[in-house]
Amino acid sequence: MSVLSLTVFLPLAAAGLLLLPGAAPAVARWGWVAASALEVVLVGVLWARYDTPPPGTLAFDEQVPWIPGVHASYHVGLDGLSLPLVAMTAVVFLACAVYSVRDPDRPRSRAALFLALETVSLGVFAAADLILFFAFFDLTIVGMYVVIAGWGHGDRARSALQFFLYTFLGSLALLAGFIGLYLAADPHTFDLLELRRQGPFAGGGTTAAVVLGAILLGLAVKTPTVPFHTWLPPAHTDAPAVGSAVLAGVLLKLGTYGFVRLGMTLLPDAWRAWAWVVLAVGLVSVLWGALVALAQRDLKRMIAYTSVNHMGYVVLAVGAAGVVTDGSARAREIAVTGAVTQMVSHGLVTAALFLVAGVFLDRAGTYEIDRFGGLAGTAPRTTALFAVGAFASLGLPALSGFVAEFQIFTGSIATVPWSAVGLLGILLVAAVLLWTLQRVFTGDLGPSSRGFTDVRGPELWAVAPLLVLSLVIGLVPRPLLDVVEPAAASVVDLVGR
């Protein structure tokens, strides 16, 4: 077994061991932490051994026949688009394991579920076969449904069902698009690298536009973009803190990653035809997410709507990257690089914010912003963690959000000048987060602030490393950009220069 396959399936093997009869709750909790920590080590090995592959190939490539009748295989590999997201996924799941180390609620089942969810999430980013991609993609839906329904609160049954139905219907549209690609290929194949070489819909056309439209629909629901975002706020509100961290930090990236890996790479000519639509949807998501976040009184719903805004930046960037004009190639490369950087940044920062939000429910039993106030004096560590997360989210220099958003808007505006309207989203999100900081942490003590206990050890050690990584990326982005930029250039070459 290769290091990559070991990285993908180790959490699943650990989950199986934790479900064996006789495993004590403490063993389950610390076993989850140990398996997740080992995952981070394995990802470090992959990063250290990574060498940028030539265009049209993958590093750590491994292929084994799976369903020969339809030419589907177990085919995995990494490049500059997927390796950063694999690393981010491992880090977020480790943070969730550490955060849950004192949680007494069915620790064996929860640990096994999250480890299995880690395997299928990593599988999506590593997959180089459409059927394998779809299998892992669909299993993430099942896993998160169980997380919300089994460990959530509030109206968790309704929120879990809404999440499942929305995203599962979106995955059916995605499957229809995959079948269209398979039928157009000669010889028929689901292999991503072979489809890229064949270019079955080269030249575009109506059929190519329909196939890409189906793929975009499935991915837009998962991202989610406006108007397919309505499942997200209730899912976050009623999910447990670690569920929200994984949902926002990892699962939303499956949609935006698919835009680049599937849409731009496999259907570049059709992508150019759809680029203006994608760009417009991204711009609307940026503005709508920020405006609705401004109106929220629930802390978790507010963070959820900022996720719609931040994913909108990614969609805006990849849409702009499909608008081919003379001399725009470099700007479009910057936009794609910014999109991948934003996926990593948002994964780290929003996971941290949702974990901090979980502290509020644990201490006060509510997310209602107006019930808090004055926490800076009684909970200084909570205040510091939320403040750094908020500053990273709004794109303050020296943090990862600034690097990502600067690249996105530099590339997008240079290609499509009126995409500068999206800068209003940054201003609105800054207003949202600063206003929230003011209401929750300054002023007089609110009714839910009395007796509020500051973050404990496991909570601190879960959240702080995520924010430290955001700071590292903000100050020293070159190691990340060196991995991403060649892959971004390869994508832009496919779409057209």
XYZ file of N, CA, C and O in Angstrom, residues 170-353:
736
model
N -28.295 17.131 -5.197
C -27.194 17.735 -5.937
C -26.207 16.697 -6.442
O -25.704 16.798 -7.566
N -25.963 15.662 -5.626
C -25.025 14.622 -6.054
C -25.573 13.820 -7.225
O -24.811 13.315 -8.057
N -26.905 13.698 -7.329
C -27.491 13.010 -8.484
C -27.241 13.790 -9.771
O -26.968 13.199 -10.825
N -27.337 15.115 -9.678
C -26.997 15.946 -10.852
C -25.531 15.763 -11.211
O -25.172 15.673 -12.403
N -24.687 15.680 -10.188
C -23.258 15.457 -10.423
C -23.032 14.123 -11.135
O -22.260 14.033 -12.100
N -23.727 13.086 -10.701
C -23.588 11.771 -11.325
C -24.037 11.804 -12.782
O -23.402 11.183 -13.652
N -25.116 12.531 -13.056
C -25.584 12.649 -14.444
C -24.499 13.283 -15.323
O -24.266 12.854 -16.460
N -23.829 14.300 -14.789
C -22.739 14.917 -15.539
C -21.585 13.952 -15.763
O -20.997 13.924 -16.850
N -21.272 13.131 -14.759
C -20.201 12.144 -14.904
C -20.538 11.120 -15.988
O -19.670 10.723 -16.782
N -21.785 10.697 -16.011
C -22.199 9.735 -17.036
C -22.090 10.357 -18.428
O -21.681 9.704 -19.399
N -22.436 11.643 -18.530
C -22.282 12.328 -19.805
C -20.843 12.360 -20.272
O -20.551 12.138 -21.458
N -19.920 12.602 -19.363
C -18.496 12.572 -19.713
C -18.064 11.175 -20.142
O -17.331 11.007 -21.127
N -18.536 10.171 -19.436
C -18.181 8.781 -19.742
C -18.651 8.399 -21.140
O -17.900 7.811 -21.929
N -19.885 8.756 -21.469
C -20.444 8.388 -22.770
C -19.751 9.128 -23.909
O -19.645 8.603 -25.030
N -19.280 10.346 -23.639
C -18.633 11.132 -24.695
C -17.199 10.686 -24.949
O -16.640 10.952 -26.016
N -16.595 10.012 -23.976
C -15.199 9.580 -24.121
C -15.099 8.386 -25.069
O -15.993 7.542 -25.127
N -14.020 8.332 -25.809
C -13.790 7.217 -26.732
C -12.311 6.813 -26.655
O -11.447 7.524 -27.168
N -12.010 5.686 -25.988
C -12.923 4.730 -25.369
C -13.534 5.274 -24.081
O -12.981 6.178 -23.464
N -14.699 4.689 -23.714
C -15.396 5.135 -22.510
C -14.496 4.951 -21.288
O -13.867 3.906 -21.109
N -14.491 5.970 -20.434
C -13.679 5.900 -19.219
C -14.191 6.898 -18.197
O -14.802 7.915 -18.552
N -13.945 6.587 -16.929
C -14.210 7.534 -15.846
C -12.908 8.112 -15.288
O -12.945 8.874 -14.332
N -11.784 7.750 -15.878
C -10.492 8.171 -15.356
C -10.243 9.654 -15.650
O -10.331 10.098 -16.804
N -9.914 10.410 -14.617
C -9.743 11.850 -14.779
C -8.596 12.203 -15.713
O -8.723 13.104 -16.559
N -7.483 11.520 -15.583
C -6.333 11.845 -16.431
C -6.598 11.479 -17.882
O -6.218 12.219 -18.804
N -7.262 10.344 -18.109
C -7.586 9.948 -19.475
C -8.609 10.898 -20.088
O -8.512 11.271 -21.266
N -9.601 11.309 -19.311
C -10.587 12.274 -19.805
C -9.920 13.606 -20.139
O -10.268 14.253 -21.135
N -8.973 14.010 -19.321
C -8.248 15.246 -19.615
C -7.473 15.119 -20.912
O -7.446 16.062 -21.724
N -6.846 13.959 -21.148
C -6.089 13.762 -22.387
C -7.010 13.721 -23.602
O -6.696 14.264 -24.660
N -8.156 13.031 -23.458
C -9.073 12.905 -24.593
C -9.767 14.220 -24.930
O -9.984 14.524 -26.105
N -10.182 14.972 -23.896
C -10.972 16.173 -24.148
C -12.244 15.848 -24.903
O -12.444 16.341 -26.027
N -13.139 15.008 -24.343
C -14.285 14.513 -25.108
C -15.237 15.598 -25.587
O -15.970 15.400 -26.555
N -15.235 16.751 -24.924
C -16.115 17.834 -25.351
C -15.302 19.029 -25.847
O -15.698 20.178 -25.667
N -14.169 18.753 -26.456
C -13.343 19.835 -27.006
C -14.154 20.629 -28.017
O -14.835 20.071 -28.866
N -14.070 21.931 -27.911
C -14.835 22.792 -28.803
C -16.158 23.243 -28.221
O -16.829 24.107 -28.796
N -16.552 22.674 -27.078
C -17.798 23.094 -26.431
C -19.017 22.556 -27.142
O -19.045 21.412 -27.593
N -20.061 23.364 -27.250
C -21.307 22.948 -27.863
C -22.405 22.768 -26.822
O -22.174 22.835 -25.609
N -23.611 22.510 -27.320
C -24.778 22.418 -26.438
C -24.669 21.256 -25.452
O -24.940 21.406 -24.264
N -24.253 20.090 -25.949
C -24.156 18.928 -25.064
C -23.118 19.166 -23.975
O -23.342 18.836 -22.797
N -21.991 19.750 -24.343
C -20.959 20.058 -23.349
C -21.492 21.023 -22.302
O -21.224 20.869 -21.101
N -22.267 22.021 -22.732
C -22.834 22.999 -21.800
C -23.806 22.329 -20.832
O -23.839 22.657 -19.644
N -24.594 21.380 -21.326
C -25.555 20.672 -20.463
C -24.820 19.795 -19.451
O -25.169 19.760 -18.259
N -23.800 19.073 -19.919
C -23.032 18.201 -19.011
C -22.354 19.037 -17.926
O -22.417 18.696 -16.736
N -21.711 20.132 -18.324
C -21.072 20.986 -17.326
C -22.119 21.607 -16.403
O -21.885 21.746 -15.197
N -23.278 21.962 -16.950
C -24.336 22.516 -16.120
C -24.773 21.557 -15.026
O -25.008 21.959 -13.880
N -24.874 20.268 -15.356
C -25.238 19.261 -14.350
C -24.168 19.168 -13.273
O -24.472 19.092 -12.076
N -22.904 19.169 -13.685
C -21.805 19.094 -12.714
C -21.795 20.342 -11.828
O -21.650 20.261 -10.603
N -21.983 21.512 -12.446
C -21.986 22.750 -11.677
C -23.133 22.786 -10.679
O -22.973 23.275 -9.555
N -24.294 22.269 -11.068
C -25.434 22.244 -10.157
C -25.116 21.414 -8.918
O -25.357 21.842 -7.783
N -24.583 20.222 -9.132
C -24.241 19.377 -7.996
C -23.216 20.007 -7.080
O -23.319 19.934 -5.852
N -22.219 20.662 -7.671
C -21.176 21.282 -6.868
C -21.654 22.570 -6.205
O -21.231 22.889 -5.085
N -22.549 23.305 -6.860
C -23.074 24.548 -6.290
C -23.888 24.271 -5.034
O -23.862 25.055 -4.074
N -24.623 23.165 -5.016
C -25.382 22.791 -3.825
C -24.442 22.462 -2.681
O -24.685 22.820 -1.529
N -23.348 21.790 -2.982
C -22.400 21.381 -1.947
C -21.609 22.563 -1.411
O -21.224 22.578 -0.236
N -21.370 23.585 -2.234
C -20.440 24.664 -1.844
C -20.859 25.442 -0.592
O -19.981 25.622 0.263
N -22.085 25.920 -0.369
C -23.152 26.129 -1.331
C -23.128 27.575 -1.816
O -22.670 28.464 -1.109
N -23.615 27.794 -3.025
C -23.759 29.141 -3.551
C -25.224 29.552 -3.477
O -26.120 28.714 -3.365
N -25.459 30.855 -3.532
C -26.833 31.354 -3.683
C -27.325 30.920 -5.053
O -26.588 31.034 -6.041
N -28.535 30.367 -5.213
C -29.622 30.242 -4.232
C -29.722 28.863 -3.591
O -30.788 28.516 -3.075
N -28.660 28.075 -3.618
C -28.724 26.703 -3.104
C -28.168 26.590 -1.683
O -27.822 25.498 -1.234
N -28.118 27.709 -0.977
C -27.443 27.764 0.313
C -28.368 27.567 1.505
O -27.889 27.522 2.646
N -29.663 27.431 1.289
C -30.605 27.519 2.406
C -30.497 26.357 3.389
O -30.957 26.463 4.525
N -29.873 25.248 2.978
C -29.682 24.135 3.912
C -28.574 24.412 4.915
O -28.531 23.793 5.993
N -27.676 25.342 4.603
C -26.458 25.499 5.400
C -26.697 26.098 6.791
O -26.218 25.531 7.788
N -27.402 27.238 6.928
C -27.548 27.820 8.279
C -28.225 26.887 9.284
O -27.711 26.731 10.402
N -29.351 26.235 8.953
C -29.919 25.325 9.959
C -29.021 24.134 10.257
O -28.951 23.668 11.400
N -28.314 23.632 9.234
C -27.406 22.511 9.480
C -26.319 22.910 10.477
O -25.994 22.159 11.399
N -25.752 24.104 10.305
C -24.725 24.568 11.237
C -25.301 24.857 12.617
O -24.700 24.520 13.639
N -26.459 25.485 12.650
C -27.037 25.867 13.931
C -27.304 24.660 14.814
O -27.094 24.696 16.029
N -27.765 23.573 14.219
C -28.167 22.403 14.997
C -27.106 21.314 15.057
O -27.300 20.302 15.729
N -25.998 21.475 14.340
C -24.905 20.490 14.401
C -24.075 20.707 15.652
O -24.020 21.824 16.193
N -23.394 19.671 16.156
C -22.442 19.896 17.246
C -21.270 20.737 16.745
O -21.068 20.879 15.536
N -20.500 21.276 17.673
C -19.400 22.174 17.291
C -18.425 21.483 16.343
O -18.018 22.060 15.327
N -18.040 20.237 16.658
C -17.085 19.544 15.792
C -17.720 19.209 14.440
O -17.029 19.172 13.416
N -19.029 18.988 14.425
C -19.713 18.760 13.150
C -19.687 20.001 12.277
O -19.423 19.923 11.072
N -19.941 21.159 12.872
C -19.881 22.416 12.116
C -18.470 22.702 11.631
O -18.274 23.201 10.515
N -17.473 22.378 12.458
C -16.081 22.610 12.051
C -15.729 21.788 10.823
O -15.083 22.282 9.893
N -16.151 20.523 10.794
C -15.867 19.666 9.638
C -16.714 20.077 8.442
O -16.231 20.112 7.301
N -17.974 20.396 8.680
C -18.858 20.785 7.582
C -18.326 22.027 6.878
O -18.209 22.060 5.646
N -18.004 23.063 7.646
C -17.510 24.303 7.042
C -16.061 24.188 6.617
O -15.668 24.654 5.549
N -15.249 23.552 7.475
C -13.822 23.523 7.212
C -13.432 22.606 6.076
O -12.494 22.901 5.329
N -14.160 21.492 5.913
C -13.755 20.476 4.935
C -14.820 20.250 3.865
O -14.541 20.356 2.666
N -16.046 19.940 4.267
C -17.031 19.460 3.291
C -17.449 20.523 2.282
O -17.743 20.186 1.123
N -17.488 21.780 2.679
C -17.825 22.814 1.696
C -16.774 22.898 0.599
O -17.072 23.283 -0.535
N -15.531 22.523 0.931
C -14.452 22.602 -0.061
C -14.586 21.535 -1.139
O -13.980 21.669 -2.212
N -15.371 20.484 -0.862
C -15.569 19.472 -1.895
C -16.244 20.084 -3.114
O -15.971 19.691 -4.252
N -17.121 21.053 -2.893
C -17.780 21.721 -4.009
C -16.832 22.624 -4.780
O -16.706 22.521 -6.009
N -16.130 23.503 -4.074
C -15.245 24.444 -4.770
C -14.052 23.723 -5.401
O -13.586 24.112 -6.472
N -13.556 22.685 -4.731
C -12.493 21.877 -5.333
C -12.980 21.248 -6.632
O -12.250 21.198 -7.634
N -14.219 20.787 -6.642
C -14.785 20.186 -7.846
C -14.878 21.161 -9.004
O -14.709 20.770 -10.173
N -15.129 22.442 -8.708
C -15.162 23.435 -9.786
C -13.850 23.428 -10.575
O -13.846 23.476 -11.800
N -12.734 23.385 -9.837
C -11.427 23.441 -10.491
C -11.034 22.077 -11.048
O -10.621 21.952 -12.207
N -11.162 21.042 -10.226
C -10.707 19.714 -10.626
C -11.551 19.131 -11.759
O -11.019 18.479 -12.673
N -12.861 19.342 -11.727
C -13.747 18.725 -12.720
C -14.131 19.700 -13.820
O -13.899 19.447 -15.001
N -14.736 20.827 -13.440
C -15.246 21.752 -14.448
C -14.168 22.356 -15.312
O -14.171 22.227 -16.543
N -13.200 22.998 -14.690
C -12.174 23.703 -15.456
C -11.229 22.741 -16.158
O -10.750 23.022 -17.261
N -10.944 21.600 -15.540
C -9.942 20.686 -16.081
C -10.492 19.764 -17.161
O -9.837 19.528 -18.182
N -11.712 19.254 -16.962
C -12.263 18.273 -17.899
C -13.104 18.907 -19.007
O -13.242 18.319 -20.072
N -13.645 20.083 -18.752
C -14.516 20.728 -19.746
C -14.096 22.190 -19.929
O -14.891 23.117 -19.730
N -12.864 22.437 -20.315
C -12.365 23.824 -20.353
C -13.100 24.710 -21.357
O -13.311 25.895 -21.086
N -13.488 24.149 -22.515
C -14.191 24.980 -23.499
C -15.587 25.346 -23.009
O -16.044 26.484 -23.158
N -16.278 24.372 -22.423
C -17.599 24.662 -21.856
C -17.470 25.608 -20.662
O -18.356 26.432 -20.422
N -16.359 25.496 -19.934
C -16.166 26.389 -18.796
C -16.100 27.844 -19.251
O -16.654 28.729 -18.593
N -15.451 28.079 -20.362
C -15.407 29.456 -20.869
C -16.806 29.968 -21.177
O -17.107 31.148 -20.929
N -17.673 29.088 -21.686
C -19.051 29.504 -21.993
C -19.847 29.785 -20.719
O -20.725 30.656 -20.702
N -19.551 29.039 -19.653
C -20.268 29.210 -18.388
C -19.628 30.254 -17.482
O -20.183 30.591 -16.417
N -18.462 30.769 -17.844
C -17.669 31.579 -16.918
C -18.431 32.784 -16.390
O -18.365 33.103 -15.191
N -19.167 33.465 -17.256
C -19.881 34.660 -16.808
C -20.978 34.306 -15.803
O -21.227 35.069 -14.855
N -21.631 33.157 -15.997
C -22.648 32.721 -15.041
C -22.006 32.402 -13.695
O -22.495 32.807 -12.637
N -20.905 31.664 -13.737
C -20.193 31.309 -12.505
C -19.732 32.571 -11.782
O -19.879 32.704 -10.555
N -19.190 33.512 -12.539
C -18.724 34.772 -11.963
C -19.865 35.524 -11.286
O -19.730 36.027 -10.155
N -21.003 35.600 -11.955
C -22.154 36.313 -11.395
C -22.669 35.636 -10.133
O -23.002 36.304 -9.142
N -22.751 34.301 -10.164
C -23.209 33.564 -8.981
C -22.251 33.796 -7.813
O -22.683 33.983 -6.665
N -20.950 33.792 -8.086
C -19.970 34.059 -7.036
C -20.138 35.444 -6.443
O -20.094 35.620 -5.220
N -20.357 36.423 -7.297
C -20.520 37.801 -6.830
C -21.768 37.952 -5.973
O -21.745 38.591 -4.906
N -22.876 37.349 -6.408
C -24.110 37.398 -5.630
C -23.917 36.707 -4.279
O -24.377 37.193 -3.242
N -23.222 35.569 -4.267
C -22.983 34.852 -3.012
C -22.130 35.689 -2.055
O -22.374 35.695 -0.839
N -21.126 36.384 -2.594
C -20.289 37.249 -1.768
C -21.132 38.309 -1.063
O -21.037 38.508 0.155
N -21.965 38.992 -1.824
C -22.728 40.105 -1.273
C -23.892 39.624 -0.410
O -24.136 40.156 0.683
N -24.628 38.616 -0.890
C -25.784 38.121 -0.149
C -25.346 37.501 1.176
O -25.968 37.754 2.223
N -24.310 36.686 1.158
C -23.843 36.073 2.390
C -23.458 37.105 3.424
O -23.776 36.966 4.617
N -22.776 38.166 3.009
C -22.359 39.209 3.945
C -23.541 40.001 4.474
O -23.628 40.294 5.673
N -24.472 40.352 3.588
C -25.636 41.137 4.015
C -26.508 40.367 4.995
O -26.954 40.911 6.013
N -26.759 39.101 4.723
C -27.612 38.317 5.613
C -26.886 38.040 6.929
O -27.512 38.012 7.996
N -25.579 37.857 6.891
C -24.811 37.686 8.132
C -24.966 38.901 9.033
O -25.036 38.782 10.264
N -25.047 40.076 8.420
C -25.176 41.317 9.179
C -26.472 41.371 9.978
O -26.555 42.038 11.015
N -27.481 40.642 9.529
C -28.795 40.683 10.182
C -28.985 39.605 11.240
O -30.026 39.559 11.893
N -27.992 38.731 11.418
C -28.177 37.586 12.318
C -28.026 37.976 13.785
O -27.228 38.836 14.132
N -28.801 37.288 14.621
C -28.687 37.437 16.074
C -28.168 36.162 16.721
O -27.977 36.108 17.924
N -27.969 35.126 15.920
C -27.456 33.840 16.378
C -26.010 33.719 15.921
O -25.711 33.860 14.736
N -25.112 33.471 16.855
C -23.682 33.470 16.541
C -23.331 32.441 15.479
O -22.573 32.727 14.545
N -23.893 31.243 15.592
C -23.558 30.194 14.634
C -24.128 30.482 13.253
O -23.478 30.218 12.242
N -25.337 31.011 13.201
C -25.909 31.357 11.892
C -25.109 32.482 11.240
O -24.941 32.505 10.020
N -24.617 33.404 12.046
C -23.798 34.481 11.502
C -22.527 33.916 10.862
O -22.167 34.282 9.733
N -21.847 33.007 11.559
C -20.637 32.406 11.001
C -20.968 31.602 9.748
O -20.216 31.600 8.768
N -22.139 30.931 9.760
C -22.560 30.146 8.598
C -22.732 31.035 7.367
O -22.305 30.677 6.258
N -23.347 32.200 7.538
C -23.546 33.084 6.382
C -22.233 33.712 5.922
O -22.077 34.012 4.729
N -21.280 33.921 6.836
C -19.975 34.386 6.353
C -19.302 33.304 5.511
O -18.492 33.625 4.629
N -19.645 32.025 5.756
C -19.104 30.952 4.911
C -19.649 31.050 3.491
O -18.936 30.781 2.524
N -20.931 31.410 3.357
C -21.488 31.629 2.019
C -20.716 32.742 1.327
O -20.370 32.645 0.143
N -20.412 33.793 2.073
C -19.634 34.905 1.532
C -18.238 34.455 1.107
O -17.781 34.741 -0.011
N -17.547 33.714 1.964
C -16.174 33.321 1.673
C -16.081 32.291 0.547
O -15.141 32.314 -0.244
N -17.034 31.387 0.473
C -17.058 30.462 -0.656
C -17.399 31.209 -1.949
O -16.980 30.817 -3.031
N -18.149 32.293 -1.807
C -18.425 33.136 -2.968
C -17.167 33.727 -3.566
O -17.053 33.876 -4.796
N -16.179 34.066 -2.727
C -14.902 34.558 -3.245
C -14.256 33.515 -4.155
O -13.691 33.853 -5.210
N -14.300 32.260 -3.734
C -13.697 31.191 -4.535
C -14.409 31.061 -5.873
O -13.774 30.958 -6.934
N -15.745 31.059 -5.832
C -16.522 30.931 -7.068
C -16.279 32.132 -7.979
O -16.150 31.989 -9.207
N -16.209 33.312 -7.404
C -15.891 34.520 -8.177
C -14.555 34.364 -8.887
O -14.417 34.676 -10.085
N -13.555 33.853 -8.186
C -12.213 33.725 -8.764
C -12.180 32.724 -9.906
O -11.596 33.000 -10.965
N -12.807 31.545 -9.719
C -12.750 30.549 -10.785
C -13.615 30.961 -11.967
O -13.337 30.589 -13.116
N -14.656 31.747 -11.703
C -15.435 32.294 -12.818
C -14.612 33.274 -13.630
O -14.575 33.209 -14.864
N -13.915 34.174 -12.943
C -13.057 35.142 -13.641
C -11.945 34.433 -14.406
O -11.544 34.883 -15.492
N -11.466 33.308 -13.863
C -10.391 32.568 -14.540
C -10.843 31.946 -15.845
O -10.010 31.540 -16.663
N -12.146 31.866 -16.072
C -12.658 31.334 -17.330
C -12.909 32.384 -18.385
O -13.285 32.058 -19.510
N -12.709 33.651 -18.050
C -12.900 34.747 -19.006
C -11.560 34.997 -19.694
O -10.661 35.638 -19.135
N -11.408 34.488 -20.896
C -10.121 34.528 -21.601
C -10.043 35.795 -22.442
O -10.851 36.012 -23.348
N -9.081 36.647 -22.127
C -8.816 37.854 -22.905
C -7.316 37.937 -23.156
O -6.519 37.257 -22.504
N -6.939 38.766 -24.106
C -5.518 38.917 -24.425
C -4.737 39.411 -23.215
O -5.109 40.402 -22.570
N -3.665 38.710 -22.918
C -2.788 39.140 -21.838
C -3.305 38.885 -20.438
O -2.740 39.406 -19.466
N -4.372 38.090 -20.320
C -4.967 37.883 -18.995
C -4.482 36.621 -18.294
O -4.893 36.349 -17.164
N -3.627 35.837 -18.929
C -3.275 34.521 -18.384
C -2.678 34.615 -16.991
O -3.050 33.861 -16.088
N -1.747 35.519 -16.779
C -1.100 35.626 -15.478
C -2.105 36.020 -14.397
O -2.085 35.480 -13.290
N -2.991 36.955 -14.729
C -4.000 37.376 -13.756
C -4.931 36.225 -13.402
O -5.309 36.043 -12.239
N -5.271 35.412 -14.381
C -6.159 34.283 -14.124
C -5.460 33.211 -13.295
O -6.086 32.546 -12.465
N -4.167 33.029 -13.496
C -3.399 32.110 -12.638
C -3.435 32.589 -11.184
O -3.596 31.788 -10.257
N -3.291 33.888 -10.993
C -3.334 34.439 -9.637
C -4.698 34.202 -9.013
O -4.812 33.867 -7.823
N -5.766 34.350 -9.813
C -7.116 34.137 -9.291
C -7.313 32.693 -8.848
O -7.880 32.431 -7.772
N -6.857 31.739 -9.650
C -7.001 30.322 -9.283
C -6.160 29.997 -8.057
O -6.609 29.282 -7.139
N -4.938 30.530 -8.006
C -4.095 30.326 -6.830
C -4.766 30.888 -5.581
O -4.778 30.255 -4.516
N -5.364 32.071 -5.715
C -6.087 32.660 -4.593
C -7.281 31.828 -4.172
O -7.594 31.725 -2.975
N -7.959 31.218 -5.158
C -9.110 30.381 -4.830
C -8.702 29.185 -3.969
O -9.358 28.861 -2.972
N -7.600 28.519 -4.339
C -7.137 27.365 -3.548
C -6.648 27.826 -2.179
O -6.934 27.186 -1.152
N -5.937 28.953 -2.139
C -5.480 29.488 -0.853
C -6.655 29.840 0.044
O -6.627 29.609 1.258
N -7.723 30.376 -0.548
C -8.918 30.717 0.224
C -9.586 29.465 0.783
O -10.089 29.472 1.905
N -9.587 28.373 0.024
C -10.157 27.130 0.544
C -9.413 26.685 1.795
O -10.027 26.289 2.795
N -8.085 26.749 1.750
C -7.286 26.346 2.904
C -7.503 27.307 4.064
O -7.730 26.894 5.210
N -7.459 28.609 3.780
C -7.625 29.607 4.826
C -8.996 29.497 5.485
O -9.112 29.485 6.719
N -10.030 29.410 4.681
C -11.379 29.314 5.237
C -11.534 28.042 6.061
O -12.184 28.048 7.113
N -10.954 26.952 5.590
C -11.044 25.707 6.341
C -10.468 25.845 7.733
O -11.083 25.407 8.722
N -9.299 26.461 7.849
C -8.661 26.621 9.147
C -9.415 27.611 10.030
O -9.716 27.329 11.198
N -9.726 28.765 9.470
C -10.272 29.863 10.273
C -11.712 29.590 10.687
O -12.087 29.784 11.861
N -12.537 29.154 9.769
C -13.948 28.942 10.108
C -14.119 27.731 11.011
O -15.000 27.718 11.879
N -13.288 26.709 10.843
C -13.317 25.594 11.795
C -13.012 26.111 13.201
O -13.670 25.727 14.179
N -12.029 27.003 13.316
C -11.689 27.574 14.625
C -12.863 28.364 15.193
O -13.194 28.247 16.382
N -13.514 29.174 14.367
C -14.636 29.978 14.850
C -15.803 29.101 15.310
O -16.449 29.392 16.333
